[in-house]
PDB file of C-alpha atoms in Angstrom:
ATOM      1  CA  VAL A   1     -35.456  -6.538   4.625  1.00 98.00           C
ATOM      2  CA  LEU A   2     -35.745  -5.366   8.228  1.00 98.00           C
ATOM      3  CA  ALA A   3     -38.108  -2.533   7.302  1.00 98.00           C
ATOM      4  CA  LEU A   4     -40.210  -4.890   5.188  1.00 98.00           C
ATOM      5  CA  ALA A   5     -40.385  -7.386   8.041  1.00 98.00           C
ATOM      6  CA  GLU A   6     -41.601  -4.644  10.370  1.00 98.00           C
ATOM      7  CA  ARG A   7     -44.236  -3.601   7.851  1.00 98.00           C
ATOM      8  CA  VAL A   8     -45.493  -7.174   7.532  1.00 98.00           C
ATOM      9  CA  ALA A   9     -45.614  -7.504  11.315  1.00 98.00           C
ATOM     10  CA  ALA A  10     -47.528  -4.234  11.605  1.00 98.00           C
ATOM     11  CA  LEU A  11     -49.944  -4.597   8.712  1.00 98.00           C
ATOM     12  CA  GLY A  12     -49.757  -8.080   7.258  1.00 98.00           C
ATOM     13  CA  ASN A  13     -51.695 -11.254   7.802  1.00 98.00           C
ATOM     14  CA  ILE A  14     -51.493 -12.167  11.464  1.00 98.00           C
ATOM     15  CA  ASN A  15     -50.593 -15.736  10.494  1.00 97.00           C
ATOM     16  CA  ALA A  16     -47.361 -14.399   8.961  1.00 97.00           C
ATOM     17  CA  ILE A  17     -46.299 -12.403  11.992  1.00 98.00           C
ATOM     18  CA  THR A  18     -43.809 -15.009  13.214  1.00 98.00           C
ATOM     19  CA  ASP A  19     -42.330 -15.144   9.712  1.00 98.00           C
ATOM     20  CA  ALA A  20     -41.899 -11.379   9.903  1.00 98.00           C
ATOM     21  CA  GLY A  21     -40.246 -11.725  13.309  1.00 98.00           C
ATOM     22  CA  SER A  22     -37.861 -14.367  11.994  1.00 98.00           C
ATOM     23  CA  ALA A  23     -37.020 -12.271   8.936  1.00 98.00           C
ATOM     24  CA  GLY A  24     -36.350  -9.293  11.189  1.00 98.00           C
ATOM     25  CA  ALA A  25     -34.074 -11.313  13.450  1.00 98.00           C
ATOM     26  CA  LEU A  26     -32.086 -12.568  10.477  1.00 98.00           C
ATOM     27  CA  ALA A  27     -31.872  -9.058   9.042  1.00 98.00           C
ATOM     28  CA  MET A  28     -30.519  -7.728  12.348  1.00 98.00           C
ATOM     29  CA  ALA A  29     -27.965 -10.535  12.455  1.00 98.00           C
ATOM     30  CA  SER A  30     -26.873  -9.591   8.932  1.00 98.00           C
ATOM     31  CA  ILE A  31     -26.538  -5.925   9.866  1.00 98.00           C
ATOM     32  CA  LYS A  32     -24.467  -6.783  12.929  1.00 98.00           C
ATOM     33  CA  SER A  33     -22.265  -9.197  10.971  1.00 98.00           C
ATOM     34  CA  ALA A  34     -21.664  -6.663   8.225  1.00 98.00           C
ATOM     35  CA  GLY A  35     -20.831  -4.070  10.872  1.00 98.00           C
ATOM     36  CA  TYR A  36     -18.218  -6.349  12.395  1.00 98.00           C
ATOM     37  CA  ASN A  37     -16.586  -6.745   8.981  1.00 98.00           C
ATOM     38  CA  VAL A  38     -16.585  -3.009   8.361  1.00 98.00           C
ATOM     39  CA  LYS A  39     -15.056  -2.294  11.762  1.00 97.00           C
ATOM     40  CA  ILE A  40     -12.229  -4.803  11.346  1.00 97.00           C
ATOM     41  CA  ASN A  41     -11.458  -3.506   7.857  1.00 97.00           C
ATOM     42  CA  LEU A  42     -11.426   0.112   9.011  1.00 97.00           C
ATOM     43  CA  ALA A  43      -8.420  -0.774  11.136  1.00 95.00           C
ATOM     44  CA  ASP A  44      -6.433  -1.341   7.933  1.00 96.00           C
ATOM     45  CA  LEU A  45      -7.248   2.027   6.389  1.00 97.00           C
ATOM     46  CA  ILE A  46      -4.926   4.998   6.609  1.00 97.00           C
ATOM     47  CA  ASP A  47      -7.103   7.879   5.405  1.00 97.00           C
ATOM     48  CA  GLU A  48      -8.724   9.320   8.535  1.00 97.00           C
ATOM     49  CA  VAL A  49     -11.412  11.138   6.538  1.00 98.00           C
ATOM     50  CA  THR A  50     -12.532   7.895   4.935  1.00 97.00           C
ATOM     51  CA  ILE A  51     -12.448   6.076   8.266  1.00 98.00           C
ATOM     52  CA  GLU A  52     -14.585   8.749   9.916  1.00 98.00           C
ATOM     53  CA  ARG A  53     -17.052   8.852   7.014  1.00 98.00           C
ATOM     54  CA  MET A  54     -17.481   5.094   6.976  1.00 98.00           C
ATOM     55  CA  GLN A  55     -17.799   4.896  10.767  1.00 98.00           C
ATOM     56  CA  THR A  56     -20.469   7.608  10.673  1.00 98.00           C
ATOM     57  CA  GLN A  57     -22.383   5.768   7.964  1.00 98.00           C
ATOM     58  CA  LEU A  58     -22.187   2.523   9.897  1.00 98.00           C
ATOM     59  CA  ASN A  59     -23.417   4.219  13.065  1.00 98.00           C
ATOM     60  CA  GLN A  60     -26.364   5.697  11.172  1.00 98.00           C
ATOM     61  CA  ILE A  61     -27.291   2.321   9.702  1.00 98.00           C
ATOM     62  CA  GLU A  62     -27.060   0.625  13.096  1.00 98.00           C
ATOM     63  CA  LYS A  63     -29.165   3.309  14.811  1.00 98.00           C
ATOM     64  CA  ARG A  64     -31.847   3.124  12.119  1.00 98.00           C
ATOM     65  CA  ALA A  65     -31.878  -0.676  12.345  1.00 98.00           C
ATOM     66  CA  ILE A  66     -32.297  -0.573  16.116  1.00 98.00           C
ATOM     67  CA  LYS A  67     -35.273   1.788  15.801  1.00 98.00           C
ATOM     68  CA  ILE A  68     -36.914  -0.512  13.268  1.00 98.00           C
ATOM     69  CA  GLU A  69     -36.153  -3.571  15.387  1.00 98.00           C
ATOM     70  CA  VAL A  70     -37.774  -1.947  18.432  1.00 98.00           C
ATOM     71  CA  GLN A  71     -40.901  -1.239  16.381  1.00 98.00           C
ATOM     72  CA  LEU A  72     -40.889  -4.793  15.029  1.00 98.00           C
ATOM     73  CA  LEU A  73     -40.654  -6.230  18.534  1.00 98.00           C
ATOM     74  CA  ASN A  74     -43.492  -3.955  19.605  1.00 98.00           C
ATOM     75  CA  ASP A  75     -45.590  -5.166  16.662  1.00 98.00           C
ATOM     76  CA  LEU A  76     -44.889  -8.784  17.630  1.00 98.00           C
ATOM     77  CA  LYS A  77     -45.931  -8.072  21.191  1.00 98.00           C
ATOM     78  CA  GLU A  78     -49.032  -6.015  20.400  1.00 98.00           C
ATOM     79  CA  ARG A  79     -50.394  -7.894  17.397  1.00 98.00           C
ATOM     80  CA  GLY A  80     -48.986 -11.362  17.941  1.00 97.00           C
ATOM     81  CA  HIS A  81     -48.908 -11.457  21.727  1.00 97.00           C
ATOM     82  CA  ILE A  82     -45.319 -12.774  21.588  1.00 94.00           C
TER      83      ILE A  82
END
């Protein structure tokens, strides 16, 4: 959803740019919320290999999301002047 929102902000109808920004904000909130749940549940796991693998995956997802969010915010600023 976040990547689609960025694409709409970058290439879509300018009248939908605030919708794209709102969708991106909600997507980021969802990613953060899911991350919180993963982190709290990792505390209950025993297998260190699984914990490390899941933490690595979460970190990768969060880093990718931040990059997309930065581009989305840039699109909002450049195209939408917001």
